[in-house]
């Protein structure tokens, strides 16, 4: 039985099959984060919201490692299915599980370093205390994040983005129940504050690991005998790391980018209010980007299978289709959100200074929204055709090198607005670089195929 996603289906149909469930799941994942932000900001206080915001780049270490392993699993399992090599498919599945377990243990061992990282990120006073309470628990439970990411990659490679969607929907409703239980001490439980926010997340991730394991075992290309016989050789582990590490570093540069932004915000606007506003505003950004995020999943899986099957013509069609849909949706989303910015920020904080600072950020940042869509799709497509390194280079440019240079100059003359304008300028220049690189790669592959 062939493991390929049906190559005869129209590109638009396959994109919708993968992107719509993925985007729906990410909607509930974002709403999940909204619930956490609400309880941190409204029920614990501004110090907790600012502490969790400062801890967010450190959280991204977990996200980077798990996301990189998941992307590598999706890419290589998709290519194996494109070649109809189910033995290799199962070898990669076993290898990714082993790597995820090892990564989870290593992340838990980092807990003693987290206080230093929080201080390095600019946390102090009560913000430091609350941020550490939160991030320590997250790192202790990191193994579940890693397992879930690789199992989702295994399922995505088979065209199944619904299972992870179902987990994220269930996780949202569990979070609505568990946050008040742990954060506020409902039902006679102790009031745990920021610890409760993190504990709820780890318990939900652990339950997701059980559900996703069940879905993997019952997936259409899973073969119990092949799985039990599969052995991850050093070569296959190396291939997984070759695909996964650049994705990790790309996500890691995002964490460093947030660290850079946090640094300049705290430098140009000291205190907890502006940094808390940035944390709340990021949730609004995520809400706007939700409809487009599933397109990255679709681009990676379909480009990977098309590359494995030698169908270079479909790769470019996938990229064109996802870009048109993505840019159109985010543009409409930006228009809808613009007049609602103040109201949306008010959901996370009653502090008028926090809301005003968030409005200032988002009214500028809206002009950068399309760049996140374009870069996400192009980076995903390039990873699907075994060009993962570009993500690292563009990440270093977009998140660290150019921001530090521009924020320093613009911040001197424009204050905090210079940071926000700098984000827009850097992102659009990164889009130009990404488009030029993608075109050169596709032209080269087309030339090889013709010859």
Coordinates of C-alpha atoms in Angstrom, one line a residue, residues 11-379:
X11 CA -3.0 21.2 -4.8
X12 CA -5.7 23.4 -3.3
X13 CA -7.7 20.4 -2.1
X14 CA -4.7 18.9 -0.3
X15 CA -3.7 22.2 1.2
X16 CA -7.2 22.6 2.7
X17 CA -7.1 19.0 4.0
X18 CA -4.0 19.8 6.0
X19 CA -4.2 23.5 6.7
X20 CA -7.8 23.9 7.9
X21 CA -7.5 21.3 10.8
X22 CA -4.0 22.7 11.7
X23 CA -5.3 26.3 11.8
X24 CA -8.3 25.2 13.9
X25 CA -6.0 23.5 16.4
X26 CA -3.7 26.6 16.5
X27 CA -6.8 28.7 17.2
X28 CA -7.5 26.8 20.3
X29 CA -3.8 26.7 21.2
X30 CA -3.8 30.5 21.0
X31 CA -7.0 30.7 23.0
X32 CA -5.2 28.4 25.5
X33 CA -2.5 31.0 25.8
X34 CA -5.1 33.8 26.1
X35 CA -6.6 32.0 29.1
X36 CA -3.1 31.7 30.7
X37 CA -2.5 35.4 30.0
X38 CA -5.9 36.3 31.5
X39 CA -5.3 34.5 34.7
X40 CA -1.7 35.7 35.0
X41 CA -2.6 39.4 34.4
X42 CA -6.1 39.6 35.8
X43 CA -6.0 37.2 38.7
X44 CA -2.3 37.2 39.8
X45 CA -1.3 40.7 38.8
X46 CA 0.9 42.8 36.4
X47 CA 4.1 41.4 38.0
X48 CA 3.1 37.9 37.1
X49 CA 2.2 39.0 33.5
X50 CA 5.5 40.8 33.1
X51 CA 7.4 37.8 34.7
X52 CA 5.8 35.3 32.3
X53 CA 6.4 37.7 29.4
X54 CA 10.1 38.0 30.3
X55 CA 10.2 34.2 30.7
X56 CA 8.7 33.7 27.2
X57 CA 12.0 33.7 25.3
X58 CA 13.3 31.0 27.7
X59 CA 10.1 29.0 27.2
X60 CA 11.1 29.2 23.5
X61 CA 14.0 26.9 24.2
X62 CA 11.5 24.2 24.8
X63 CA 9.5 25.3 21.8
X64 CA 12.6 25.4 19.6
X65 CA 13.8 21.9 20.6
X66 CA 10.4 20.2 20.3
X67 CA 9.4 22.2 17.2
X68 CA 12.7 21.4 15.5
X69 CA 12.4 17.7 16.2
X70 CA 8.8 17.8 15.0
X71 CA 9.7 19.6 11.7
X72 CA 12.5 17.2 11.0
X73 CA 10.2 14.2 11.6
X74 CA 7.6 15.7 9.3
X75 CA 10.1 16.4 6.5
X76 CA 11.9 13.1 6.5
X77 CA 8.8 10.9 7.1
X78 CA 7.1 12.8 4.3
X79 CA 10.0 12.2 1.9
X80 CA 10.1 8.5 2.8
X81 CA 6.4 8.2 2.1
X82 CA 6.9 10.1 -1.2
X83 CA 9.4 7.4 -2.1
X84 CA 7.0 4.8 -0.8
X85 CA 9.7 3.5 1.5
X86 CA 7.7 2.5 4.6
X87 CA 10.8 0.8 6.3
X88 CA 12.7 4.0 6.3
X89 CA 9.5 5.8 7.4
X90 CA 9.5 3.6 10.6
X91 CA 13.2 4.0 11.1
X92 CA 12.7 7.8 11.2
X93 CA 9.7 7.4 13.6
X94 CA 11.8 5.4 16.1
X95 CA 14.7 7.7 15.8
X96 CA 12.6 10.8 16.4
X97 CA 11.1 9.2 19.5
X98 CA 14.5 8.4 20.9
X99 CA 15.7 12.0 20.2
X100 CA 12.6 13.5 21.9
X101 CA 13.2 11.5 25.1
X102 CA 16.8 12.5 25.2
X103 CA 16.0 16.2 24.6
X104 CA 13.3 16.2 27.3
X105 CA 15.8 14.9 29.9
X106 CA 18.4 17.5 28.8
X107 CA 15.9 20.3 29.1
X108 CA 14.9 19.2 32.6
X109 CA 18.6 19.3 33.6
X110 CA 18.6 23.0 32.6
X111 CA 16.4 24.1 35.5
X112 CA 19.3 25.3 37.7
X113 CA 20.3 27.7 34.9
X114 CA 16.9 29.4 34.5
X115 CA 17.4 32.0 37.3
X116 CA 20.6 33.2 35.5
X117 CA 18.7 33.4 32.2
X118 CA 15.8 35.3 33.8
X119 CA 18.3 37.8 35.2
X120 CA 20.0 38.1 31.9
X121 CA 16.6 38.8 30.3
X122 CA 16.2 41.8 32.6
X123 CA 13.8 40.3 35.2
X124 CA 14.0 41.7 38.7
X125 CA 11.9 42.0 41.9
X126 CA 8.5 40.3 41.9
X127 CA 8.6 39.8 38.1
X128 CA 11.6 37.6 38.6
X129 CA 10.0 35.6 41.4
X130 CA 6.8 35.0 39.4
X131 CA 8.6 34.3 36.1
X132 CA 10.8 31.7 37.8
X133 CA 7.9 29.9 39.4
X134 CA 6.4 29.5 35.9
X135 CA 9.4 28.5 33.9
X136 CA 10.8 26.0 36.3
X137 CA 7.7 23.8 36.0
X138 CA 7.6 24.1 32.2
X139 CA 11.2 22.8 31.9
X140 CA 10.6 19.9 34.3
X141 CA 7.7 18.8 32.0
X142 CA 9.6 19.5 28.7
X143 CA 9.7 15.8 27.7
X144 CA 6.0 15.8 27.0
X145 CA 6.3 18.8 24.7
X146 CA 9.1 17.0 22.7
X147 CA 7.1 13.7 22.5
X148 CA 4.0 15.5 21.3
X149 CA 5.9 17.4 18.6
X150 CA 7.5 14.3 17.0
X151 CA 4.2 12.3 17.2
X152 CA 2.5 15.2 15.5
X153 CA 5.3 15.3 12.8
X154 CA 4.7 11.5 12.3
X155 CA 1.0 12.2 11.8
X156 CA 1.4 15.3 9.6
X157 CA 3.7 13.4 7.2
X158 CA 0.7 11.1 6.6
X159 CA -1.7 14.0 5.9
X160 CA -3.2 13.8 9.4
X161 CA -3.4 17.2 11.0
X162 CA -6.7 16.5 12.6
X163 CA -5.3 14.4 15.6
X164 CA -3.2 17.3 16.9
X165 CA -6.1 19.7 16.3
X166 CA -8.3 17.5 18.5
X167 CA -5.6 17.5 21.2
X168 CA -5.3 21.3 21.1
X169 CA -9.1 21.7 21.3
X170 CA -9.3 19.4 24.2
X171 CA -6.3 21.1 25.8
X172 CA -8.0 24.4 25.7
X173 CA -11.1 23.2 27.5
X174 CA -9.0 21.4 30.1
X175 CA -7.0 24.6 30.6
X176 CA -10.2 26.6 31.2
X177 CA -10.9 24.1 34.0
X178 CA -7.5 23.6 35.4
X179 CA -6.2 27.3 35.5
X180 CA -8.8 28.5 38.0
X181 CA -8.3 25.3 40.0
X182 CA -4.6 25.7 40.3
X183 CA -4.1 29.5 40.0
X184 CA -6.9 30.7 42.2
X185 CA -7.2 27.6 44.4
X186 CA -10.8 26.6 43.5
X187 CA -12.2 23.4 45.0
X188 CA -10.2 23.7 48.2
X189 CA -6.8 23.4 46.3
X190 CA -3.9 25.7 47.4
X191 CA -3.7 29.0 45.5
X192 CA -0.6 28.4 43.3
X193 CA -0.5 31.6 41.1
X194 CA 2.1 31.4 38.3
X195 CA 3.0 27.9 39.3
X196 CA -0.6 26.9 38.7
X197 CA -0.5 28.3 35.1
X198 CA 2.6 26.1 34.3
X199 CA 1.3 23.0 36.1
X200 CA -1.9 23.1 34.1
X201 CA 0.2 23.2 30.9
X202 CA 2.4 20.3 31.8
X203 CA -0.5 18.1 32.9
X204 CA -2.3 18.8 29.6
X205 CA 0.8 18.0 27.6
X206 CA 1.2 14.7 29.4
X207 CA -2.4 13.8 28.6
X208 CA -1.7 14.7 25.0
X209 CA 1.2 12.3 24.8
X210 CA -1.2 9.4 25.6
X211 CA -3.7 10.5 23.1
X212 CA -1.2 11.1 20.3
X213 CA 0.5 7.8 20.9
X214 CA -2.9 6.1 20.4
X215 CA -3.4 8.0 17.2
X216 CA 0.0 7.2 15.8
X217 CA -0.4 3.5 16.5
X218 CA -3.7 3.5 14.6
X219 CA -2.5 5.8 11.8
X220 CA -2.9 4.5 8.2
X221 CA 0.8 3.9 7.5
X222 CA 1.8 2.5 10.9
X223 CA 2.9 -1.1 10.8
X224 CA 3.5 -2.7 14.2
X225 CA 6.0 -5.3 13.0
X226 CA 8.0 -2.7 11.0
X227 CA 8.0 -0.4 14.0
X228 CA 9.2 -3.1 16.4
X229 CA 11.9 -4.2 13.9
X230 CA 13.0 -0.6 13.2
X231 CA 16.4 0.5 14.5
X232 CA 17.5 4.1 14.3
X233 CA 21.1 4.0 13.0
X234 CA 23.5 6.8 13.6
X235 CA 23.0 7.7 9.9
X236 CA 19.2 8.1 10.4
X237 CA 19.7 10.0 13.7
X238 CA 22.1 12.2 11.9
X239 CA 19.6 12.9 9.1
X240 CA 16.9 13.8 11.7
X241 CA 19.3 16.2 13.4
X242 CA 20.4 17.6 10.0
X243 CA 16.8 18.5 9.4
X244 CA 15.8 19.3 12.9
X245 CA 18.7 21.3 14.3
X246 CA 18.3 24.2 11.7
X247 CA 14.6 24.3 12.5
X248 CA 15.5 24.4 16.3
X249 CA 18.0 27.2 15.6
X250 CA 15.4 29.1 13.6
X251 CA 12.9 28.9 16.4
X252 CA 15.7 29.6 18.8
X253 CA 16.6 32.8 17.0
X254 CA 12.9 33.8 17.5
X255 CA 13.5 33.4 21.2
X256 CA 16.6 35.5 21.0
X257 CA 14.7 38.0 18.9
X258 CA 12.1 38.3 21.7
X259 CA 14.9 38.6 24.2
X260 CA 16.4 41.5 22.1
X261 CA 12.9 43.2 21.9
X262 CA 12.5 42.7 25.7
X263 CA 15.9 44.2 26.3
X264 CA 15.2 47.4 24.3
X265 CA 11.7 47.8 25.7
X266 CA 13.1 47.5 29.3
X267 CA 15.9 49.9 28.3
X268 CA 13.7 52.5 26.6
X269 CA 10.6 52.1 28.8
X270 CA 11.7 50.8 32.3
X271 CA 9.2 49.2 34.6
X272 CA 6.7 46.4 34.2
X273 CA 3.9 48.1 32.3
X274 CA 5.4 48.3 28.8
X275 CA 6.8 44.8 28.9
X276 CA 3.5 43.5 30.2
X277 CA 1.8 45.4 27.3
X278 CA 4.1 43.6 24.8
X279 CA 3.2 40.2 26.3
X280 CA -0.5 41.0 26.0
X281 CA 0.0 42.4 22.5
X282 CA 1.7 39.2 21.3
X283 CA -1.5 37.2 22.2
X284 CA -3.4 39.6 19.9
X285 CA -0.9 39.0 17.1
X286 CA -1.2 35.3 17.5
X287 CA -5.0 35.6 17.2
X288 CA -4.6 37.5 13.9
X289 CA -2.1 34.9 12.5
X290 CA -4.1 31.8 13.4
X291 CA -5.9 31.3 10.1
X292 CA -2.6 31.3 8.2
X293 CA -0.5 29.1 10.5
X294 CA -1.8 25.8 9.2
X295 CA -0.5 26.8 5.8
X296 CA 3.1 26.2 7.1
X297 CA 2.1 22.6 8.1
X298 CA 0.6 22.0 4.6
X299 CA 3.6 23.5 2.8
X300 CA 6.1 21.4 4.7
X301 CA 4.3 18.1 4.4
X302 CA 3.2 18.4 0.7
X303 CA 6.5 19.8 -0.5
X304 CA 8.3 17.0 1.3
X305 CA 6.2 14.3 -0.3
X306 CA 6.4 16.0 -3.7
X307 CA 10.1 16.2 -3.4
X308 CA 10.3 12.5 -2.5
X309 CA 8.2 11.6 -5.5
X310 CA 10.2 13.8 -7.8
X311 CA 7.3 16.2 -8.5
X312 CA 9.0 19.5 -8.6
X313 CA 6.1 21.1 -10.5
X314 CA 3.8 20.6 -7.5
X315 CA 6.2 22.3 -5.1
X316 CA 5.9 25.7 -6.7
X317 CA 2.2 25.3 -7.1
X318 CA 1.9 24.6 -3.3
X319 CA 4.0 27.7 -2.5
X320 CA 2.0 30.0 -4.8
X321 CA -1.3 28.7 -3.5
X322 CA -0.4 29.0 0.2
X323 CA 1.1 32.5 -0.3
X324 CA -2.0 33.8 -2.0
X325 CA -4.3 32.5 0.7
X326 CA -2.1 33.4 3.5
X327 CA -1.4 37.0 2.6
X328 CA -5.1 37.5 1.7
X329 CA -6.3 36.2 5.1
X330 CA -3.8 38.1 7.2
X331 CA -4.6 41.3 5.4
X332 CA -8.3 40.9 6.1
X333 CA -7.4 40.0 9.7
X334 CA -5.4 43.1 10.2
X335 CA -8.2 45.3 8.9
X336 CA -10.6 43.6 11.3
X337 CA -8.3 43.8 14.3
X338 CA -7.2 47.5 13.9
X339 CA -10.2 49.1 15.5
X340 CA -10.5 46.4 18.1
X341 CA -7.0 46.6 19.5
X342 CA -7.8 48.5 22.7
X343 CA -10.7 46.2 23.5
X344 CA -8.6 43.1 22.9
X345 CA -5.8 44.3 25.1
X346 CA -8.3 45.1 27.8
X347 CA -9.1 41.4 28.1
X348 CA -5.6 40.8 29.5
X349 CA -5.2 43.9 31.8
X350 CA -7.2 46.6 33.4
X351 CA -4.2 48.8 33.7
X352 CA -4.7 51.8 31.4
X353 CA -1.0 52.3 30.9
X354 CA -0.6 48.7 29.8
X355 CA -3.4 49.0 27.3
X356 CA -2.1 52.3 25.9
X357 CA 1.4 50.9 25.4
X358 CA 0.0 47.8 23.7
X359 CA -2.1 49.9 21.3
X360 CA 1.0 51.9 20.4
X361 CA 2.8 48.6 19.5
X362 CA 0.1 46.9 17.6
X363 CA -0.9 50.0 15.4
X364 CA 2.7 49.8 14.0
X365 CA 3.2 46.1 14.1
X366 CA 0.1 45.5 11.9
X367 CA 2.2 46.5 8.9
X368 CA 4.5 43.5 9.6
X369 CA 1.7 40.9 9.8
X370 CA 2.0 39.7 6.1
X371 CA 5.8 39.1 6.6
X372 CA 5.2 36.4 9.2
X373 CA 3.0 34.5 6.7
X374 CA 5.4 34.8 3.7
X375 CA 8.5 33.8 5.7
X376 CA 6.7 30.9 7.4
X377 CA 5.6 29.4 4.1
X378 CA 8.9 29.8 2.3
X379 CA 11.0 28.4 5.2

